[in-house]
Amino acid sequence: MITLENDHLKVSISTKGAEITSIYNKVSKVEHLWQADPAVWPWHAPNLFPVVGGCKDNQIRVQGQSFPMNRHGFARNMEFNLLESSETYAQLSLGFSEETLKSYPYKFQFQLLYDLSDQELRITYKVINEDFQDIYFSVGAHPAFNVPFHPAENFEDYYIEFEKPESLENHLISSAGFFTGEKETVDTEERILPLTRSMFDRDALVFKTLESRTVRLKSRSRSQYIEVSYPHFNYLALWSKPGADFVCIEPWIGCADSEGAQLEIHEKEGMRKLEKGHVFEVDYIIGVYQS
């Protein structure tokens, strides 16, 4: 286990999946990350690569060939190598192998960089193309934050606050985990989306056209809040297991397949193309604040 720590926060990171397992607020003595109860949802903050969401028939197609690919990709289940670390910084890497080539026929490095500064944790995704050809991928974050922060509060005391006024349009997901092509409007109250126990009964809320690049998870009765900033991610999902005491705030580049025919990987929605020898980087920030 890797530990990053300063006067404000203590962050734990596992080498399996390069997954954050704890964001502990040393000032308020509150654990803000879901602790992966296996009876409810056995993850904390999985990193999604080389796909986000589900693939038709649990496969991807590359140059006419099919390869097995589970929901959200394989990186979250694999062991990363620790390249560098200090009290407030860690860099981990997953490289291609015989195992990865069986499901993703590209040569790559996928790196996670964690940088703790004051009340913020910056998470950087870095993809390096080590192949002789262009590669295609998606990448996404899936951190689950404890709600409520304190035992005396309720889930319904919390809300999501968007940076800008939004006309929220949720892209509906079928029971199989694929986009149906249908959309529905989600009502807000002056940038506020109240959390309710029923709002995730039909899976995640997925927003593809947000103006906001920052959202906050806030309580109506306390000044503490979580802020997630994602300046260069094109989609944002909100999700929780019905009845569970957490909510996921998920910046994505790429998304699940839509219902219908399976597409070649380069035709899948939101896929990024990375040329031979090139490097892709994108970051998001988790902040733990008092208003």
Short mmCIF file of C-alpha atoms in Angstrom, two decimals:
data_model
loop_
_atom_site.label_atom_id
_atom_site.label_comp_id
_atom_site.label_asym_id
_atom_site.label_seq_id
_atom_site.Cartn_x
_atom_site.Cartn_y
_atom_site.Cartn_z
CA MET A 1 0.00 0.00 0.00
CA ILE A 2 1.27 3.48 -0.91
CA THR A 3 0.58 6.41 1.42
CA LEU A 4 0.58 10.11 0.53
CA GLU A 5 0.16 12.55 3.40
CA ASN A 6 0.29 16.22 4.31
CA ASP A 7 -1.26 18.38 7.04
CA HIS A 8 -4.74 18.11 5.51
CA LEU A 9 -5.17 14.68 3.93
CA LYS A 10 -3.91 11.12 4.11
CA VAL A 11 -4.37 9.14 0.88
CA SER A 12 -3.83 5.40 0.42
CA ILE A 13 -3.27 3.79 -2.98
CA SER A 14 -3.13 0.11 -3.86
CA THR A 15 -0.80 -1.22 -6.54
CA LYS A 16 -3.71 -3.39 -7.73
CA GLY A 17 -5.41 -1.22 -10.33
CA ALA A 18 -3.46 1.81 -9.02
CA GLU A 19 -6.69 2.38 -7.08
CA ILE A 20 -7.14 4.96 -4.34
CA THR A 21 -8.44 3.13 -1.28
CA SER A 22 -8.71 5.98 1.22
CA ILE A 23 -9.01 9.77 1.32
CA TYR A 24 -8.87 10.60 5.01
CA ASN A 25 -9.50 14.16 6.18
CA LYS A 26 -7.05 14.64 9.04
CA VAL A 27 -8.70 17.87 10.19
CA SER A 28 -12.28 16.59 10.51
CA LYS A 29 -11.21 12.94 11.02
CA VAL A 30 -13.59 11.80 8.25
CA GLU A 31 -12.97 9.05 5.71
CA HIS A 32 -14.37 10.35 2.43
CA LEU A 33 -13.85 7.31 0.19
CA TRP A 34 -16.18 4.31 0.14
CA GLN A 35 -14.51 1.36 1.85
CA ALA A 36 -15.45 -1.33 -0.69
CA ASP A 37 -17.92 -3.42 1.28
CA PRO A 38 -17.94 -6.61 -0.83
CA ALA A 39 -21.60 -7.23 0.02
CA VAL A 40 -22.54 -3.92 -1.63
CA TRP A 41 -19.87 -2.81 -4.16
CA PRO A 42 -16.29 -4.11 -3.83
CA TRP A 43 -14.42 -1.09 -5.22
CA HIS A 44 -13.17 2.28 -3.96
CA ALA A 45 -12.16 4.26 -7.05
CA PRO A 46 -11.36 1.99 -10.00
CA ASN A 47 -9.44 3.35 -12.97
CA LEU A 48 -11.11 2.52 -16.28
CA PHE A 49 -8.91 1.52 -19.23
CA PRO A 50 -8.79 0.72 -22.15
CA VAL A 51 -12.60 1.00 -22.33
CA VAL A 52 -15.24 2.78 -20.31
CA GLY A 53 -18.54 0.99 -19.75
CA GLY A 54 -19.77 -2.19 -21.34
CA CYS A 55 -18.88 -3.61 -24.75
CA LYS A 56 -21.33 -5.59 -26.89
CA ASP A 57 -20.93 -9.33 -26.23
CA ASN A 58 -18.05 -8.41 -23.87
CA GLN A 59 -15.84 -7.95 -26.92
CA ILE A 60 -14.03 -5.28 -28.88
CA ARG A 61 -13.36 -5.50 -32.60
CA VAL A 62 -9.97 -4.47 -33.96
CA GLN A 63 -9.29 -4.75 -37.69
CA GLY A 64 -12.07 -7.30 -38.10
CA GLN A 65 -11.01 -9.53 -35.19
CA SER A 66 -12.87 -9.91 -31.90
CA PHE A 67 -11.12 -9.75 -28.53
CA PRO A 68 -12.63 -10.36 -25.07
CA MET A 69 -13.13 -7.17 -23.05
CA ASN A 70 -15.01 -6.90 -19.77
CA ARG A 71 -16.94 -3.85 -18.60
CA HIS A 72 -14.65 -0.91 -17.81
CA GLY A 73 -11.57 -2.73 -19.12
CA PHE A 74 -8.83 -4.76 -17.46
CA ALA A 75 -6.61 -2.16 -15.76
CA ARG A 76 -8.61 -2.09 -12.52
CA ASN A 77 -7.84 -5.79 -11.96
CA MET A 78 -4.13 -5.73 -12.79
CA GLU A 79 -1.01 -5.12 -10.75
CA PHE A 80 0.79 -1.84 -11.45
CA ASN A 81 4.48 -1.16 -10.92
CA LEU A 82 5.47 1.70 -8.65
CA LEU A 83 7.89 3.88 -10.63
CA GLU A 84 8.42 6.74 -8.20
CA SER A 85 7.07 7.98 -4.87
CA SER A 86 7.55 10.58 -2.16
CA GLU A 87 5.48 11.80 0.80
CA THR A 88 3.06 13.54 -1.56
CA TYR A 89 3.59 11.97 -5.00
CA ALA A 90 3.36 8.55 -6.62
CA GLN A 91 3.67 7.32 -10.19
CA LEU A 92 2.47 3.83 -11.15
CA SER A 93 2.56 2.07 -14.49
CA LEU A 94 0.91 -0.84 -16.27
CA GLY A 95 2.63 -2.02 -19.45
CA PHE A 96 1.42 -4.30 -22.19
CA SER A 97 2.06 -8.02 -21.72
CA GLU A 98 1.15 -11.34 -23.26
CA GLU A 99 -1.95 -11.26 -21.06
CA THR A 100 -3.12 -7.80 -22.17
CA LEU A 101 -2.43 -8.53 -25.84
CA LYS A 102 -4.97 -11.36 -25.73
CA SER A 103 -7.77 -8.82 -25.12
CA TYR A 104 -6.29 -5.53 -26.34
CA PRO A 105 -3.91 -6.01 -29.31
CA TYR A 106 -1.90 -2.84 -28.78
CA LYS A 107 1.43 -2.11 -27.10
CA PHE A 108 1.10 0.63 -24.51
CA GLN A 109 1.96 1.98 -21.10
CA PHE A 110 -0.86 3.20 -18.88
CA GLN A 111 0.37 5.37 -16.04
CA LEU A 112 -1.30 6.93 -13.00
CA LEU A 113 0.27 9.98 -11.36
CA TYR A 114 -0.99 11.05 -7.93
CA ASP A 115 0.02 14.46 -6.58
CA LEU A 116 -1.19 15.65 -3.15
CA SER A 117 -1.07 19.40 -2.49
CA ASP A 118 -2.83 21.10 0.43
CA GLN A 119 -6.48 19.96 0.25
CA GLU A 120 -6.31 18.60 -3.29
CA LEU A 121 -5.35 15.32 -4.92
CA ARG A 122 -4.52 15.59 -8.62
CA ILE A 123 -4.88 12.36 -10.59
CA THR A 124 -3.24 12.23 -14.01
CA TYR A 125 -3.84 9.52 -16.59
CA LYS A 126 -0.97 9.02 -19.02
CA VAL A 127 -1.14 6.71 -22.04
CA ILE A 128 2.01 6.03 -24.06
CA ASN A 129 1.78 4.42 -27.49
CA GLU A 130 4.61 1.86 -27.77
CA ASP A 131 3.16 0.21 -30.86
CA PHE A 132 4.07 0.53 -34.54
CA GLN A 133 0.53 1.77 -35.33
CA ASP A 134 -2.16 4.11 -34.00
CA ILE A 135 -3.91 2.82 -30.90
CA TYR A 136 -7.45 3.52 -29.69
CA PHE A 137 -8.65 3.69 -26.10
CA SER A 138 -11.00 5.23 -23.56
CA VAL A 139 -10.14 6.21 -20.01
CA GLY A 140 -12.22 7.16 -17.01
CA ALA A 141 -12.42 7.64 -13.26
CA HIS A 142 -14.91 6.01 -10.88
CA PRO A 143 -14.32 7.35 -7.33
CA ALA A 144 -17.03 6.53 -4.77
CA PHE A 145 -17.51 9.05 -1.98
CA ASN A 146 -19.14 8.20 1.33
CA VAL A 147 -22.55 9.78 1.77
CA PRO A 148 -23.30 10.92 4.38
CA PHE A 149 -20.00 12.20 5.73
CA HIS A 150 -21.26 11.92 9.32
CA PRO A 151 -23.47 9.25 10.95
CA ALA A 152 -26.04 11.77 12.17
CA GLU A 153 -26.90 12.80 8.60
CA ASN A 154 -28.92 11.12 5.85
CA PHE A 155 -28.19 10.43 2.19
CA GLU A 156 -31.00 12.84 1.24
CA ASP A 157 -29.26 15.70 3.09
CA TYR A 158 -26.73 15.83 0.25
CA TYR A 159 -26.75 17.25 -3.24
CA ILE A 160 -24.60 17.77 -6.32
CA GLU A 161 -23.84 21.40 -7.15
CA PHE A 162 -22.83 22.17 -10.73
CA GLU A 163 -20.38 24.91 -11.60
CA LYS A 164 -22.76 26.47 -14.15
CA PRO A 165 -26.51 26.44 -14.79
CA GLU A 166 -27.33 23.25 -16.69
CA SER A 167 -30.18 21.74 -18.66
CA LEU A 168 -29.33 18.21 -17.59
CA GLU A 169 -29.96 15.57 -20.23
CA ASN A 170 -29.48 12.00 -19.05
CA HIS A 171 -28.64 9.39 -21.68
CA LEU A 172 -30.54 6.26 -20.72
CA ILE A 173 -28.86 2.88 -20.26
CA SER A 174 -30.56 -0.47 -20.84
CA SER A 175 -30.59 -3.29 -18.31
CA ALA A 176 -27.72 -4.83 -20.32
CA GLY A 177 -25.61 -1.69 -19.78
CA PHE A 178 -25.84 -0.11 -23.24
CA PHE A 179 -27.18 3.26 -24.36
CA THR A 180 -30.69 3.00 -25.77
CA GLY A 181 -30.64 6.27 -27.72
CA GLU A 182 -33.28 7.70 -25.38
CA LYS A 183 -32.75 10.79 -23.25
CA GLU A 184 -34.58 12.35 -20.35
CA THR A 185 -34.40 15.73 -18.65
CA VAL A 186 -33.21 15.78 -15.05
CA ASP A 187 -34.54 18.72 -13.07
CA THR A 188 -32.20 20.94 -11.07
CA GLU A 189 -32.84 23.76 -8.62
CA GLU A 190 -30.46 26.62 -9.50
CA ARG A 191 -27.47 24.35 -10.25
CA ILE A 192 -28.49 21.94 -7.47
CA LEU A 193 -29.28 18.24 -8.05
CA PRO A 194 -30.61 16.74 -4.79
CA LEU A 195 -29.57 13.17 -4.02
CA THR A 196 -32.42 10.71 -3.54
CA ARG A 197 -32.44 6.99 -2.86
CA SER A 198 -34.36 6.31 -6.08
CA MET A 199 -32.40 8.39 -8.57
CA PHE A 200 -30.09 5.50 -9.58
CA ASP A 201 -32.75 2.79 -9.82
CA ARG A 202 -32.19 2.66 -13.59
CA ASP A 203 -28.38 2.76 -13.43
CA ALA A 204 -26.10 5.78 -13.78
CA LEU A 205 -27.02 9.28 -14.84
CA VAL A 206 -24.78 10.03 -17.84
CA PHE A 207 -24.35 13.60 -19.06
CA LYS A 208 -22.62 14.18 -22.40
CA THR A 209 -23.13 17.91 -22.97
CA LEU A 210 -22.34 19.62 -19.67
CA GLU A 211 -21.03 23.17 -19.55
CA SER A 212 -19.71 22.62 -16.02
CA ARG A 213 -16.22 21.28 -15.53
CA THR A 214 -16.46 21.21 -11.74
CA VAL A 215 -19.08 19.65 -9.47
CA ARG A 216 -19.39 19.61 -5.70
CA LEU A 217 -20.84 17.05 -3.33
CA LYS A 218 -22.33 19.07 -0.47
CA SER A 219 -24.47 18.72 2.63
CA ARG A 220 -27.35 20.98 3.56
CA SER A 221 -26.24 20.97 7.19
CA ARG A 222 -22.41 21.02 7.15
CA SER A 223 -19.70 23.16 5.61
CA GLN A 224 -17.49 20.28 4.40
CA TYR A 225 -17.70 19.36 0.74
CA ILE A 226 -15.99 17.34 -1.97
CA GLU A 227 -15.11 19.03 -5.25
CA VAL A 228 -14.27 17.15 -8.45
CA SER A 229 -12.78 19.15 -11.33
CA TYR A 230 -12.38 17.52 -14.75
CA PRO A 231 -11.39 20.22 -17.27
CA HIS A 232 -10.68 17.93 -20.25
CA PHE A 233 -13.14 15.04 -19.82
CA ASN A 234 -16.10 15.10 -22.19
CA TYR A 235 -18.63 13.05 -20.17
CA LEU A 236 -19.67 12.90 -16.53
CA ALA A 237 -21.60 10.10 -14.83
CA LEU A 238 -23.19 9.97 -11.39
CA TRP A 239 -23.97 6.58 -9.90
CA SER A 240 -24.66 4.61 -6.76
CA LYS A 241 -25.89 1.16 -5.90
CA PRO A 242 -29.55 1.60 -4.89
CA GLY A 243 -29.63 1.91 -1.11
CA ALA A 244 -25.85 2.20 -0.70
CA ASP A 245 -24.19 4.99 1.30
CA PHE A 246 -21.98 6.37 -1.45
CA VAL A 247 -22.15 8.29 -4.69
CA CYS A 248 -19.70 8.02 -7.58
CA ILE A 249 -18.65 11.12 -9.51
CA GLU A 250 -17.14 9.79 -12.74
CA PRO A 251 -15.33 11.87 -15.36
CA TRP A 252 -15.07 9.86 -18.57
CA ILE A 253 -13.38 10.06 -21.94
CA GLY A 254 -15.43 7.52 -23.87
CA CYS A 255 -18.44 5.53 -22.75
CA ALA A 256 -20.37 2.28 -23.09
CA ASP A 257 -21.58 0.90 -26.42
CA SER A 258 -25.03 1.68 -27.75
CA GLU A 259 -27.56 -1.01 -28.51
CA GLY A 260 -27.26 -2.34 -32.06
CA ALA A 261 -24.45 -3.73 -34.14
CA GLN A 262 -20.95 -4.01 -32.71
CA LEU A 263 -18.57 -1.39 -34.07
CA GLU A 264 -14.85 -1.43 -34.79
CA ILE A 265 -12.88 0.07 -31.91
CA HIS A 266 -12.07 3.25 -33.85
CA GLU A 267 -15.81 3.79 -34.50
CA LYS A 268 -16.85 3.48 -30.84
CA GLU A 269 -18.19 6.68 -29.29
CA GLY A 270 -15.63 8.81 -27.50
CA MET A 271 -12.59 6.68 -28.40
CA ARG A 272 -9.25 8.48 -28.48
CA LYS A 273 -6.72 7.88 -31.23
CA LEU A 274 -3.06 8.02 -30.20
CA GLU A 275 -0.40 7.98 -32.89
CA LYS A 276 2.78 5.92 -32.82
CA GLY A 277 5.29 7.29 -30.32
CA HIS A 278 2.84 9.85 -28.92
CA VAL A 279 1.72 10.43 -25.32
CA PHE A 280 -1.77 11.31 -24.06
CA GLU A 281 -2.31 13.01 -20.68
CA VAL A 282 -5.43 14.15 -18.88
CA ASP A 283 -6.06 14.93 -15.23
CA TYR A 284 -8.79 15.54 -12.72
CA ILE A 285 -8.70 16.89 -9.16
CA ILE A 286 -10.44 15.76 -5.98
CA GLY A 287 -10.61 18.54 -3.39
CA VAL A 288 -11.74 18.25 0.23
CA TYR A 289 -12.82 21.66 1.53
CA GLN A 290 -14.67 23.70 4.12
CA SER A 291 -16.94 26.43 2.75
#
